[in-house]
């Protein structure tokens, strides 16, 4: 997929659009900015670039800046945006009114894309058409949010390109940019394929070239249920503010995004009630007696159920950060500089070696929060619940419950077989071992 402007080398190995430069601070973090005519008396002020070249906002902003112009009036630059027909729309000065400048720039560029869409079957025009259609509007809010991320990326990189000019090679190259992130690559490919499919009967393309790209292999590693030793280590060493979310996930079988958003049930409530983010399904999870004891012991007057140690409610982002930080206790934090993370890891391991060892064992076993959902399913199946009952309780498809039940069924069959062998052993032993003495037990 083509980039707007002539690419040039940037920070690291990333090719940047024309006029975009980057630098790293002392901590090694990369920053980017857009600036024309450096080293001349016509130099522009540095215009900020959001995030990094891996983010869709970066390329969208580059496309917006590309259509900027600046006229020197009375010794001061006056900025404007050039529309599709060549008309100039004035913009606030980026240094005097940064927020107003970016807002006006986004509006001007959106108008430019709509004007251009009237003459060309571009990706930008197709995205506008798709997001106004029921095919997009009927998506679940969470799915729509994910679609928006990739649609913005496609618009930023090739919004002005004709859809029918896209080749399989272009699409494969775009997908390959995410080869180190398989889940992202799969979703990007799915959104691009869906978009082109939507455009075919509307005259944007004759065939879907994305269909010929390589399918990104799914992660075959299943989520593991937590063994008993993991719960013992976690509740012994993990920070107390993470305990209740684990119990809630175990007793309700919900995902972290739904667990953290749970409301505290009334003391007389029979069940935890919620609407899941992924499916929009209504969950009514009866409260287990031991779970009720935990809720009573941790009762507060707050609306939200799960709180930090300081009494403030967890946010999803805050919880996930704390969870990751807890399980990486005693390990080098990849988000920090090498010297800092090594020193911090060494200090943590020295301060609390038992905690560091516990979290290392849990981490190296590949146990994650989502595995608690499998624990919940397995508990219900082992208790004799039907697949339909489990499906309704944890809001999971019966097909997935059946997939989770394979290990449970295998254990059930094995236990049943051993019971039958025990019951008939007095008659069977002689046919297997004859009159052989067992000296190991005799002594």
Short mmCIF file of C-alpha atoms in Angstrom, two decimals:
data_model
loop_
_atom_site.label_atom_id
_atom_site.label_comp_id
_atom_site.label_asym_id
_atom_site.label_seq_id
_atom_site.Cartn_x
_atom_site.Cartn_y
_atom_site.Cartn_z
CA UNK A 1 0.00 0.00 0.00
CA UNK A 2 1.44 3.36 -1.02
CA UNK A 3 2.37 6.05 1.48
CA UNK A 4 1.59 9.69 0.89
CA UNK A 5 4.75 11.59 -0.06
CA UNK A 6 8.25 10.40 -0.73
CA UNK A 7 9.51 8.19 2.12
CA UNK A 8 12.78 8.84 3.87
CA UNK A 9 14.77 7.20 6.64
CA UNK A 10 13.61 7.97 10.18
CA UNK A 11 14.37 6.93 13.75
CA UNK A 12 15.43 3.27 13.75
CA UNK A 13 14.50 1.37 10.60
CA UNK A 14 11.14 3.06 9.93
CA UNK A 15 10.60 4.93 6.65
CA UNK A 16 8.97 8.28 7.35
CA UNK A 17 6.88 10.52 5.10
CA UNK A 18 8.45 13.59 3.52
CA UNK A 19 9.22 16.40 6.03
CA UNK A 20 8.75 14.10 9.02
CA UNK A 21 11.77 13.71 11.30
CA UNK A 22 12.38 11.95 14.57
CA UNK A 23 14.67 11.96 17.56
CA UNK A 24 15.13 10.03 20.77
CA UNK A 25 15.31 11.46 24.28
CA UNK A 26 17.81 10.32 26.88
CA UNK A 27 15.53 7.48 27.93
CA UNK A 28 15.47 6.17 24.37
CA UNK A 29 11.87 7.11 23.60
CA UNK A 30 11.20 8.19 19.99
CA UNK A 31 9.41 11.45 19.13
CA UNK A 32 8.38 12.69 15.69
CA UNK A 33 7.50 16.04 14.16
CA UNK A 34 6.67 17.57 10.79
CA UNK A 35 8.67 20.57 9.56
CA UNK A 36 9.20 22.08 6.12
CA UNK A 37 12.08 24.20 4.86
CA UNK A 38 14.47 23.55 7.70
CA UNK A 39 17.66 25.57 7.43
CA UNK A 40 16.01 28.38 5.42
CA UNK A 41 14.36 31.66 6.26
CA UNK A 42 11.02 30.06 5.35
CA UNK A 43 11.26 27.38 8.06
CA UNK A 44 7.96 26.25 9.57
CA UNK A 45 7.47 25.63 13.29
CA UNK A 46 7.65 22.00 14.32
CA UNK A 47 4.23 20.39 14.02
CA UNK A 48 3.66 17.42 16.36
CA UNK A 49 3.15 13.90 15.05
CA UNK A 50 0.97 11.67 17.27
CA UNK A 51 2.37 8.43 18.61
CA UNK A 52 4.63 6.37 16.30
CA UNK A 53 4.60 5.11 12.69
CA UNK A 54 2.89 1.95 13.97
CA UNK A 55 -0.24 3.94 14.83
CA UNK A 56 -2.96 4.90 12.32
CA UNK A 57 -3.14 8.45 13.74
CA UNK A 58 0.47 9.02 12.66
CA UNK A 59 -0.24 8.41 8.96
CA UNK A 60 -3.54 10.25 9.03
CA UNK A 61 -1.80 13.32 10.46
CA UNK A 62 0.95 13.05 7.82
CA UNK A 63 -1.71 13.05 5.09
CA UNK A 64 -3.34 16.13 6.65
CA UNK A 65 -0.03 18.01 6.88
CA UNK A 66 0.79 17.17 3.27
CA UNK A 67 -1.93 19.52 2.02
CA UNK A 68 -0.84 22.44 4.22
CA UNK A 69 0.60 25.67 2.89
CA UNK A 70 1.93 28.76 4.62
CA UNK A 71 1.98 32.33 3.34
CA UNK A 72 4.27 34.94 4.88
CA UNK A 73 2.24 38.04 5.72
CA UNK A 74 3.84 40.95 7.60
CA UNK A 75 6.68 38.70 8.68
CA UNK A 76 4.40 35.99 10.05
CA UNK A 77 3.29 32.68 8.54
CA UNK A 78 -0.39 32.26 7.78
CA UNK A 79 -1.41 28.60 7.46
CA UNK A 80 -4.06 27.08 5.22
CA UNK A 81 -5.27 23.75 3.83
CA UNK A 82 -5.67 23.16 0.10
CA UNK A 83 -8.96 21.55 -0.90
CA UNK A 84 -9.70 19.17 -3.75
CA UNK A 85 -10.52 21.93 -6.22
CA UNK A 86 -7.50 23.98 -5.17
CA UNK A 87 -9.38 26.29 -2.82
CA UNK A 88 -7.51 27.42 0.29
CA UNK A 89 -9.06 27.20 3.73
CA UNK A 90 -7.29 29.31 6.39
CA UNK A 91 -6.30 27.66 9.66
CA UNK A 92 -5.35 29.01 13.11
CA UNK A 93 -1.62 29.39 13.72
CA UNK A 94 -0.29 26.05 15.12
CA UNK A 95 1.92 27.76 17.72
CA UNK A 96 -0.68 30.26 18.97
CA UNK A 97 -3.69 27.93 19.03
CA UNK A 98 -2.50 24.29 18.83
CA UNK A 99 -5.85 22.71 19.68
CA UNK A 100 -7.80 24.98 17.34
CA UNK A 101 -5.28 24.35 14.57
CA UNK A 102 -5.59 20.55 14.80
CA UNK A 103 -9.38 20.65 14.98
CA UNK A 104 -9.65 22.96 11.95
CA UNK A 105 -7.08 20.87 10.06
CA UNK A 106 -9.02 17.65 10.66
CA UNK A 107 -12.28 19.27 9.52
CA UNK A 108 -10.67 20.73 6.40
CA UNK A 109 -9.06 17.45 5.48
CA UNK A 110 -12.29 15.51 6.01
CA UNK A 111 -14.04 17.96 3.67
CA UNK A 112 -11.25 17.53 1.13
CA UNK A 113 -11.70 13.73 1.19
CA UNK A 114 -15.46 14.03 0.76
CA UNK A 115 -14.97 16.40 -2.18
CA UNK A 116 -12.47 14.08 -3.78
CA UNK A 117 -14.68 11.06 -3.25
CA UNK A 118 -17.16 12.56 -5.68
CA UNK A 119 -14.70 12.06 -8.54
CA UNK A 120 -12.70 8.99 -7.52
CA UNK A 121 -13.43 5.56 -6.07
CA UNK A 122 -10.83 5.91 -3.31
CA UNK A 123 -10.32 4.06 -0.05
CA UNK A 124 -11.27 7.24 1.78
CA UNK A 125 -14.58 7.43 -0.07
CA UNK A 126 -15.23 3.73 0.47
CA UNK A 127 -14.55 4.01 4.21
CA UNK A 128 -17.00 6.93 4.45
CA UNK A 129 -19.63 4.90 2.62
CA UNK A 130 -19.00 1.78 4.71
CA UNK A 131 -19.19 3.57 8.08
CA UNK A 132 -22.57 5.05 7.11
CA UNK A 133 -23.98 1.66 6.11
CA UNK A 134 -25.85 -0.86 8.25
CA UNK A 135 -23.02 -3.35 7.67
CA UNK A 136 -20.90 -1.18 9.96
CA UNK A 137 -23.59 0.34 12.17
CA UNK A 138 -24.87 -3.10 13.21
CA UNK A 139 -21.50 -4.17 14.61
CA UNK A 140 -21.16 -4.51 18.37
CA UNK A 141 -19.66 -1.36 19.96
CA UNK A 142 -16.41 -3.15 20.86
CA UNK A 143 -16.06 -4.59 17.37
CA UNK A 144 -16.83 -1.20 15.82
CA UNK A 145 -14.11 0.36 17.94
CA UNK A 146 -11.60 -2.20 16.65
CA UNK A 147 -12.76 -1.62 13.07
CA UNK A 148 -12.25 2.13 13.52
CA UNK A 149 -8.62 1.58 14.45
CA UNK A 150 -7.82 -0.22 11.21
CA UNK A 151 -10.07 1.88 9.02
CA UNK A 152 -8.22 4.98 10.24
CA UNK A 153 -4.94 3.26 9.44
CA UNK A 154 -6.08 2.40 5.91
CA UNK A 155 -7.37 5.93 5.35
CA UNK A 156 -4.11 7.45 6.56
CA UNK A 157 -1.88 5.27 4.41
CA UNK A 158 -3.87 5.04 1.16
CA UNK A 159 -7.02 7.13 1.59
CA UNK A 160 -6.41 8.88 -1.75
CA UNK A 161 -5.60 5.68 -3.66
CA UNK A 162 -8.20 4.05 -5.90
CA UNK A 163 -9.47 0.78 -4.46
CA UNK A 164 -9.20 -1.00 -7.81
CA UNK A 165 -5.48 -0.12 -7.95
CA UNK A 166 -4.76 -2.25 -4.88
CA UNK A 167 -2.83 -5.42 -5.73
CA UNK A 168 -2.37 -8.63 -3.79
CA UNK A 169 1.29 -7.71 -3.37
CA UNK A 170 0.34 -4.31 -1.87
CA UNK A 171 -2.09 -5.95 0.55
CA UNK A 172 0.39 -8.65 1.58
CA UNK A 173 3.08 -6.06 2.24
CA UNK A 174 0.67 -4.15 4.49
CA UNK A 175 -0.26 -7.33 6.40
CA UNK A 176 3.40 -8.28 6.78
CA UNK A 177 4.13 -5.05 8.66
CA UNK A 178 2.33 -6.71 11.59
CA UNK A 179 4.10 -10.06 11.34
CA UNK A 180 5.43 -9.69 14.89
CA UNK A 181 1.82 -9.22 16.10
CA UNK A 182 -0.26 -12.10 14.67
CA UNK A 183 -3.53 -11.05 16.29
CA UNK A 184 -3.21 -7.53 14.86
CA UNK A 185 -2.28 -8.92 11.44
CA UNK A 186 -5.37 -11.17 11.41
CA UNK A 187 -7.73 -8.34 12.33
CA UNK A 188 -6.14 -5.92 9.84
CA UNK A 189 -6.47 -8.49 7.05
CA UNK A 190 -10.10 -9.19 8.01
CA UNK A 191 -11.04 -5.49 8.01
CA UNK A 192 -9.27 -4.82 4.69
CA UNK A 193 -10.94 -7.84 3.09
CA UNK A 194 -14.37 -6.82 4.43
CA UNK A 195 -13.90 -3.28 3.14
CA UNK A 196 -12.95 -4.36 -0.37
CA UNK A 197 -15.78 -6.90 -0.41
CA UNK A 198 -18.19 -4.11 0.50
CA UNK A 199 -16.85 -2.00 -2.38
CA UNK A 200 -17.16 -4.60 -5.16
CA UNK A 201 -20.94 -4.36 -5.74
CA UNK A 202 -20.65 -0.57 -5.40
CA UNK A 203 -18.18 -0.17 -8.25
CA UNK A 204 -14.98 0.35 -6.26
CA UNK A 205 -13.29 -2.89 -7.37
CA UNK A 206 -13.91 -5.89 -9.61
CA UNK A 207 -12.42 -8.55 -7.34
CA UNK A 208 -11.10 -8.88 -3.80
CA UNK A 209 -7.32 -9.17 -4.13
CA UNK A 210 -6.99 -9.42 -0.34
CA UNK A 211 -8.53 -12.89 -0.50
CA UNK A 212 -5.35 -14.14 -2.20
CA UNK A 213 -3.06 -12.99 0.62
CA UNK A 214 -1.69 -15.48 3.12
CA UNK A 215 -3.92 -16.29 6.05
CA UNK A 216 -2.27 -15.41 9.33
CA UNK A 217 -1.94 -18.53 11.46
CA UNK A 218 -4.05 -18.56 14.59
CA UNK A 219 -2.38 -18.91 17.95
CA UNK A 220 -2.71 -22.59 18.71
CA UNK A 221 -1.72 -22.20 22.37
CA UNK A 222 -4.92 -22.50 24.45
CA UNK A 223 -5.48 -20.60 27.65
CA UNK A 224 -4.46 -22.78 30.58
CA UNK A 225 -6.62 -23.18 33.68
CA UNK A 226 -4.78 -22.31 36.86
CA UNK A 227 -3.60 -25.33 38.91
CA UNK A 228 -4.05 -25.31 42.68
CA UNK A 229 -0.42 -24.39 43.37
CA UNK A 230 -0.83 -21.20 41.30
CA UNK A 231 -3.78 -20.03 43.40
CA UNK A 232 -1.85 -20.82 46.58
CA UNK A 233 1.17 -18.79 45.45
CA UNK A 234 -0.89 -15.92 44.08
CA UNK A 235 -3.05 -15.39 47.18
CA UNK A 236 0.02 -15.74 49.40
CA UNK A 237 2.21 -13.20 47.60
CA UNK A 238 0.19 -10.97 45.23
CA UNK A 239 -1.00 -7.50 46.28
CA UNK A 240 -4.36 -7.65 48.03
CA UNK A 241 -6.07 -5.32 45.56
CA UNK A 242 -5.85 -8.03 42.87
CA UNK A 243 -7.45 -10.81 44.94
CA UNK A 244 -11.15 -10.02 44.57
CA UNK A 245 -11.02 -9.72 40.73
CA UNK A 246 -9.51 -13.24 40.64
CA UNK A 247 -12.32 -14.63 42.81
CA UNK A 248 -14.91 -12.82 40.67
CA UNK A 249 -13.47 -14.27 37.47
CA UNK A 250 -13.37 -17.74 39.00
CA UNK A 251 -16.93 -17.74 40.36
CA UNK A 252 -18.61 -15.98 37.40
CA UNK A 253 -16.43 -17.07 34.46
CA UNK A 254 -16.29 -13.56 32.98
CA UNK A 255 -13.55 -11.78 31.01
CA UNK A 256 -11.40 -9.12 32.68
CA UNK A 257 -13.19 -6.27 30.88
CA UNK A 258 -16.49 -7.44 32.39
CA UNK A 259 -15.07 -8.35 35.79
CA UNK A 260 -13.54 -4.92 36.40
CA UNK A 261 -16.79 -3.20 35.42
CA UNK A 262 -18.95 -5.26 37.82
CA UNK A 263 -21.25 -3.35 40.15
CA UNK A 264 -21.36 -4.33 43.80
CA UNK A 265 -24.50 -6.47 44.34
CA UNK A 266 -26.89 -5.65 47.12
CA UNK A 267 -26.46 -7.85 50.25
CA UNK A 268 -29.69 -9.70 49.48
CA UNK A 269 -28.95 -10.06 45.74
CA UNK A 270 -29.22 -13.57 44.36
CA UNK A 271 -26.86 -13.04 41.42
CA UNK A 272 -24.26 -10.85 39.74
CA UNK A 273 -25.87 -9.19 36.72
CA UNK A 274 -24.08 -7.58 33.77
CA UNK A 275 -24.04 -7.11 30.01
CA UNK A 276 -20.89 -8.47 28.37
CA UNK A 277 -18.79 -6.14 26.25
CA UNK A 278 -17.87 -8.73 23.61
CA UNK A 279 -21.27 -10.18 22.79
CA UNK A 280 -23.72 -7.78 24.40
CA UNK A 281 -25.28 -10.78 26.13
CA UNK A 282 -27.07 -10.52 29.47
CA UNK A 283 -25.39 -12.49 32.26
CA UNK A 284 -27.19 -13.53 35.44
CA UNK A 285 -24.62 -15.40 37.54
CA UNK A 286 -25.98 -16.78 40.83
CA UNK A 287 -23.66 -16.02 43.74
CA UNK A 288 -21.86 -19.07 45.13
CA UNK A 289 -21.92 -19.35 48.94
CA UNK A 290 -18.14 -18.99 49.36
CA UNK A 291 -18.10 -16.08 46.91
CA UNK A 292 -20.87 -14.43 48.94
CA UNK A 293 -18.72 -14.75 52.08
CA UNK A 294 -15.92 -12.97 50.20
CA UNK A 295 -18.28 -10.20 49.07
CA UNK A 296 -19.53 -9.71 52.62
CA UNK A 297 -15.99 -9.57 53.98
CA UNK A 298 -14.95 -6.96 51.40
CA UNK A 299 -18.15 -4.90 51.53
CA UNK A 300 -17.93 -1.13 50.97
CA UNK A 301 -20.48 1.49 50.00
CA UNK A 302 -18.93 2.04 46.55
CA UNK A 303 -20.94 1.35 43.41
CA UNK A 304 -18.14 -0.55 41.69
CA UNK A 305 -17.12 -3.88 43.15
CA UNK A 306 -13.38 -4.01 42.58
CA UNK A 307 -11.21 -1.48 44.38
CA UNK A 308 -7.53 -0.71 44.72
CA UNK A 309 -5.89 -0.76 48.13
CA UNK A 310 -6.49 2.99 48.50
CA UNK A 311 -10.26 2.53 48.07
CA UNK A 312 -10.45 3.89 44.53
CA UNK A 313 -12.18 1.80 41.88
CA UNK A 314 -10.01 -0.02 39.38
CA UNK A 315 -10.11 1.16 35.77
CA UNK A 316 -9.58 -1.53 33.15
CA UNK A 317 -6.31 0.04 31.98
CA UNK A 318 -5.10 0.49 35.56
CA UNK A 319 -5.96 -3.08 36.49
CA UNK A 320 -4.24 -4.57 33.45
CA UNK A 321 -1.11 -2.50 34.13
CA UNK A 322 -1.08 -3.55 37.79
CA UNK A 323 -1.69 -7.19 36.86
CA UNK A 324 1.19 -7.21 34.38
CA UNK A 325 3.43 -5.44 36.84
CA UNK A 326 2.57 -7.93 39.59
CA UNK A 327 3.29 -11.00 37.50
CA UNK A 328 6.56 -9.46 36.27
CA UNK A 329 7.76 -8.82 39.84
CA UNK A 330 11.45 -9.62 40.02
CA UNK A 331 11.73 -9.58 36.21
CA UNK A 332 13.23 -6.91 33.92
CA UNK A 333 10.47 -4.53 32.82
CA UNK A 334 10.80 -4.19 29.00
CA UNK A 335 9.16 -0.76 29.08
CA UNK A 336 12.09 0.80 30.93
CA UNK A 337 15.71 1.43 30.00
CA UNK A 338 18.05 -1.58 30.32
CA UNK A 339 19.96 -0.14 33.28
CA UNK A 340 16.79 0.84 35.16
CA UNK A 341 14.92 -2.41 34.65
CA UNK A 342 17.89 -4.59 35.59
CA UNK A 343 18.51 -2.61 38.77
CA UNK A 344 14.81 -2.69 39.67
CA UNK A 345 14.53 -6.42 39.05
CA UNK A 346 17.61 -7.12 41.15
CA UNK A 347 16.29 -4.96 43.99
CA UNK A 348 12.86 -6.64 43.94
CA UNK A 349 14.36 -10.13 43.97
CA UNK A 350 16.52 -9.17 46.94
CA UNK A 351 13.71 -7.42 48.85
CA UNK A 352 11.23 -10.30 48.56
CA UNK A 353 12.76 -13.44 47.04
CA UNK A 354 9.70 -15.58 47.86
CA UNK A 355 7.37 -13.23 46.01
CA UNK A 356 9.73 -12.97 43.04
CA UNK A 357 10.00 -16.77 42.88
CA UNK A 358 6.22 -17.20 43.11
CA UNK A 359 5.48 -14.75 40.30
CA UNK A 360 8.25 -16.23 38.17
CA UNK A 361 6.71 -19.71 38.51
CA UNK A 362 3.23 -18.45 37.59
CA UNK A 363 4.59 -16.43 34.69
CA UNK A 364 6.75 -19.23 33.29
CA UNK A 365 3.78 -21.62 33.46
CA UNK A 366 2.03 -19.36 30.93
CA UNK A 367 -0.88 -18.55 33.25
CA UNK A 368 -2.91 -15.43 32.46
CA UNK A 369 -6.07 -13.83 33.82
CA UNK A 370 -8.20 -15.21 30.99
CA UNK A 371 -7.25 -18.73 32.10
CA UNK A 372 -9.51 -18.20 35.13
CA UNK A 373 -12.45 -18.31 32.72
CA UNK A 374 -11.41 -21.82 31.77
CA UNK A 375 -11.14 -22.72 35.46
CA UNK A 376 -14.73 -21.60 35.90
CA UNK A 377 -15.93 -23.69 32.96
CA UNK A 378 -14.02 -26.75 34.15
CA UNK A 379 -15.42 -26.44 37.70
CA UNK A 380 -18.97 -26.36 36.39
CA UNK A 381 -18.40 -29.32 34.08
CA UNK A 382 -16.75 -31.37 36.83
CA UNK A 383 -19.77 -30.62 39.04
CA UNK A 384 -21.94 -32.27 36.39
CA UNK A 385 -23.41 -29.18 34.68
CA UNK A 386 -24.54 -29.62 31.10
CA UNK A 387 -22.87 -27.71 28.28
CA UNK A 388 -26.03 -25.62 27.91
CA UNK A 389 -26.01 -24.69 31.59
CA UNK A 390 -22.34 -23.67 31.45
CA UNK A 391 -22.90 -21.72 28.25
CA UNK A 392 -25.70 -19.66 29.81
CA UNK A 393 -23.87 -19.00 33.04
CA UNK A 394 -20.56 -17.74 31.61
CA UNK A 395 -21.93 -16.36 28.29
CA UNK A 396 -19.89 -18.67 26.08
CA UNK A 397 -20.90 -20.61 22.99
CA UNK A 398 -21.70 -24.28 23.55
CA UNK A 399 -19.09 -25.11 20.92
CA UNK A 400 -16.40 -23.43 23.01
CA UNK A 401 -17.69 -25.09 26.18
CA UNK A 402 -17.46 -28.43 24.37
CA UNK A 403 -13.87 -27.58 23.40
CA UNK A 404 -13.03 -26.81 27.03
CA UNK A 405 -14.76 -30.00 28.20
CA UNK A 406 -12.42 -32.35 26.34
CA UNK A 407 -9.93 -32.54 29.21
CA UNK A 408 -12.76 -32.96 31.71
CA UNK A 409 -14.30 -35.79 29.67
CA UNK A 410 -10.94 -37.51 29.41
CA UNK A 411 -10.53 -37.43 33.20
CA UNK A 412 -14.09 -38.67 33.71
CA UNK A 413 -13.50 -41.63 31.39
CA UNK A 414 -10.18 -42.43 33.06
CA UNK A 415 -11.69 -42.32 36.56
CA UNK A 416 -14.59 -44.51 35.45
CA UNK A 417 -12.22 -47.03 33.92
CA UNK A 418 -10.10 -47.20 37.07
CA UNK A 419 -13.20 -47.69 39.27
CA UNK A 420 -14.26 -50.65 37.12
CA UNK A 421 -10.78 -52.11 37.33
CA UNK A 422 -10.82 -51.75 41.14
CA UNK A 423 -14.26 -53.42 41.37
CA UNK A 424 -13.18 -56.41 39.33
CA UNK A 425 -9.57 -56.66 40.49
CA UNK A 426 -10.02 -59.72 42.68
CA UNK A 427 -11.13 -61.75 39.64
CA UNK A 428 -8.76 -60.16 37.16
CA UNK A 429 -5.48 -60.17 39.11
CA UNK A 430 -4.78 -63.85 38.73
CA UNK A 431 -5.25 -63.68 34.96
CA UNK A 432 -2.71 -60.85 34.79
CA UNK A 433 -0.12 -61.58 37.52
CA UNK A 434 -0.85 -65.22 38.27
CA UNK A 435 0.34 -66.23 41.73
CA UNK A 436 3.25 -63.78 41.74
CA UNK A 437 3.99 -62.44 45.21
CA UNK A 438 4.29 -58.72 45.81
CA UNK A 439 7.42 -58.50 47.93
CA UNK A 440 7.33 -54.70 47.94
CA UNK A 441 4.15 -54.62 50.02
CA UNK A 442 4.92 -57.74 52.02
CA UNK A 443 7.99 -56.16 53.54
#
